[in-house]
Structure formats: C-alpha cells, structure tokens
Amino acid sequence: MLAWLEGGGAPEAARVLQVHPQTVRYRLRQIEKLFGPALRDPRTRFELEMALRSRRLMAHVRRYRSRAGRRARAVASSIRPLGVAREARVNGL
C-alpha cells in the first residue's frame, strides 16, 4: 500500500515491488474492500501514508539497533581481563 501511495499508481508500485501491475491492482481491490471509499479521501490517504512510513522507519531503527547490539556483544566477548589472559598463558591452558 505504501508503494502505491508513494508512487501514485499501480505501474509505479509494481516496479518498486517487482511484481506485475495486475497483482498490485488485485491487492488494492482487497484493501478497498476493507477501507471502503475512505481510500479516496485525501486526509485518510495522508494518515495511512504517515502511519506506514513511521512503521517502515521504526523497522529500520530496530534493524540498526540489533546490528549494533550484535557488534557490541562480539567485541565484548573477545575482550578478556588482563589478569585472566596472563594466568592462562602461565598455566599452559
């Protein structure tokens, strides 16, 4: 739906989503059954677009944070206290 709202039509949305334009039209007909004529209202379309954009942005933020968390855990697991590393070498472990 966001691709359709941003692109302005089925052919543009299909290009972005890499599907056939008829697939986009079919899905939009299903969405129109849910929302009814409200999709033709500019205010409703604006509200839907803002909600969908914020959802996309939050997904990007979550992915970024999880990648940063994995990197921090990898760095933290490779760091050992200085005394522990020396003891292991001295004791031959």
mmCIF file of C-alpha atoms in Angstrom:
data_model
loop_
_atom_site.group_PDB
_atom_site.id
_atom_site.type_symbol
_atom_site.label_atom_id
_atom_site.label_comp_id
_atom_site.label_asym_id
_atom_site.label_seq_id
_atom_site.Cartn_x
_atom_site.Cartn_y
_atom_site.Cartn_z
ATOM 1 C CA MET A 1 0.000 0.000 0.000
ATOM 2 C CA LEU A 2 2.848 2.367 0.822
ATOM 3 C CA ALA A 3 4.435 1.783 -2.587
ATOM 4 C CA TRP A 4 1.114 2.666 -4.200
ATOM 5 C CA LEU A 5 0.641 5.782 -2.072
ATOM 6 C CA GLU A 6 4.205 6.986 -2.719
ATOM 7 C CA GLY A 7 4.278 6.030 -6.383
ATOM 8 C CA GLY A 8 0.883 7.278 -7.383
ATOM 9 C CA GLY A 9 -0.314 4.261 -9.297
ATOM 10 C CA ALA A 10 -0.205 0.544 -9.918
ATOM 11 C CA PRO A 11 2.560 0.528 -12.584
ATOM 12 C CA GLU A 12 4.930 2.546 -10.372
ATOM 13 C CA ALA A 13 4.152 0.436 -7.290
ATOM 14 C CA ALA A 14 4.607 -2.755 -9.308
ATOM 15 C CA ARG A 15 8.028 -1.583 -10.448
ATOM 16 C CA VAL A 16 9.100 -0.848 -6.870
ATOM 17 C CA LEU A 17 7.709 -4.140 -5.537
ATOM 18 C CA GLN A 18 8.926 -6.103 -8.561
ATOM 19 C CA VAL A 19 5.518 -7.643 -9.215
ATOM 20 C CA HIS A 20 3.046 -7.434 -12.085
ATOM 21 C CA PRO A 21 0.823 -4.308 -12.110
ATOM 22 C CA GLN A 22 -2.259 -6.530 -12.058
ATOM 23 C CA THR A 23 -1.033 -8.006 -8.756
ATOM 24 C CA VAL A 24 -0.935 -4.508 -7.281
ATOM 25 C CA ARG A 25 -4.440 -3.768 -8.568
ATOM 26 C CA TYR A 26 -5.762 -7.034 -7.111
ATOM 27 C CA ARG A 27 -4.266 -6.284 -3.703
ATOM 28 C CA LEU A 28 -5.625 -2.740 -3.795
ATOM 29 C CA ARG A 29 -9.114 -4.081 -4.524
ATOM 30 C CA GLN A 30 -8.782 -6.276 -1.430
ATOM 31 C CA ILE A 31 -7.658 -3.277 0.625
ATOM 32 C CA GLU A 32 -10.525 -1.203 -0.757
ATOM 33 C CA LYS A 33 -12.953 -3.854 0.497
ATOM 34 C CA LEU A 34 -11.578 -3.266 3.991
ATOM 35 C CA PHE A 35 -11.407 0.527 3.932
ATOM 36 C CA GLY A 36 -14.254 1.253 1.555
ATOM 37 C CA PRO A 37 -14.472 4.695 -0.057
ATOM 38 C CA ALA A 38 -12.206 6.175 2.631
ATOM 39 C CA LEU A 39 -9.186 5.473 0.398
ATOM 40 C CA ARG A 40 -10.386 8.219 -1.923
ATOM 41 C CA ASP A 41 -10.306 10.771 0.893
ATOM 42 C CA PRO A 42 -7.041 12.785 0.800
ATOM 43 C CA ARG A 43 -6.900 13.119 4.585
ATOM 44 C CA THR A 44 -7.265 9.361 5.100
ATOM 45 C CA ARG A 45 -4.629 8.651 2.452
ATOM 46 C CA PHE A 46 -2.260 11.082 4.150
ATOM 47 C CA GLU A 47 -2.841 9.477 7.548
ATOM 48 C CA LEU A 48 -2.294 5.997 6.127
ATOM 49 C CA GLU A 49 0.896 7.082 4.392
ATOM 50 C CA MET A 50 2.281 8.653 7.565
ATOM 51 C CA ALA A 51 1.440 5.548 9.612
ATOM 52 C CA LEU A 52 3.075 3.261 7.047
ATOM 53 C CA ARG A 53 6.159 5.467 6.735
ATOM 54 C CA SER A 54 6.605 5.587 10.501
ATOM 55 C CA ARG A 55 6.293 1.794 10.643
ATOM 56 C CA ARG A 56 8.986 1.462 7.968
ATOM 57 C CA LEU A 57 11.229 3.903 9.825
ATOM 58 C CA MET A 58 10.822 2.038 13.112
ATOM 59 C CA ALA A 59 11.729 -1.239 11.374
ATOM 60 C CA HIS A 60 14.944 0.388 10.110
ATOM 61 C CA VAL A 61 15.740 1.631 13.612
ATOM 62 C CA ARG A 62 15.167 -1.835 15.113
ATOM 63 C CA ARG A 63 17.404 -3.467 12.481
ATOM 64 C CA TYR A 64 20.134 -0.883 13.094
ATOM 65 C CA ARG A 65 19.967 -1.361 16.853
ATOM 66 C CA SER A 66 20.076 -5.146 16.596
ATOM 67 C CA ARG A 67 23.128 -4.966 14.305
ATOM 68 C CA ALA A 68 24.836 -2.543 16.685
ATOM 69 C CA GLY A 69 23.975 -4.799 19.627
ATOM 70 C CA ARG A 70 25.453 -7.852 17.900
ATOM 71 C CA ARG A 71 28.656 -5.969 17.149
ATOM 72 C CA ALA A 72 28.913 -4.761 20.746
ATOM 73 C CA ARG A 73 28.383 -8.292 22.058
ATOM 74 C CA ALA A 74 31.028 -9.656 19.673
ATOM 75 C CA VAL A 75 33.538 -7.051 20.809
ATOM 76 C CA ALA A 76 32.680 -7.580 24.472
ATOM 77 C CA SER A 77 33.066 -11.350 24.200
ATOM 78 C CA SER A 78 36.519 -11.000 22.637
ATOM 79 C CA ILE A 79 37.741 -8.750 25.471
ATOM 80 C CA ARG A 80 39.154 -10.628 28.440
ATOM 81 C CA PRO A 81 40.507 -9.151 31.635
ATOM 82 C CA LEU A 82 44.268 -8.774 31.566
ATOM 83 C CA GLY A 83 44.881 -10.989 34.610
ATOM 84 C CA VAL A 84 42.826 -13.898 33.229
ATOM 85 C CA ALA A 85 44.731 -13.944 29.949
ATOM 86 C CA ARG A 86 48.110 -13.952 31.731
ATOM 87 C CA GLU A 87 47.097 -16.758 34.072
ATOM 88 C CA ALA A 88 46.002 -18.899 31.144
ATOM 89 C CA ARG A 89 49.375 -18.460 29.415
ATOM 90 C CA VAL A 90 51.366 -19.043 32.599
ATOM 91 C CA ASN A 91 49.441 -22.194 33.484
ATOM 92 C CA GLY A 92 49.660 -23.524 29.932
ATOM 93 C CA LEU A 93 45.893 -23.514 29.378
#
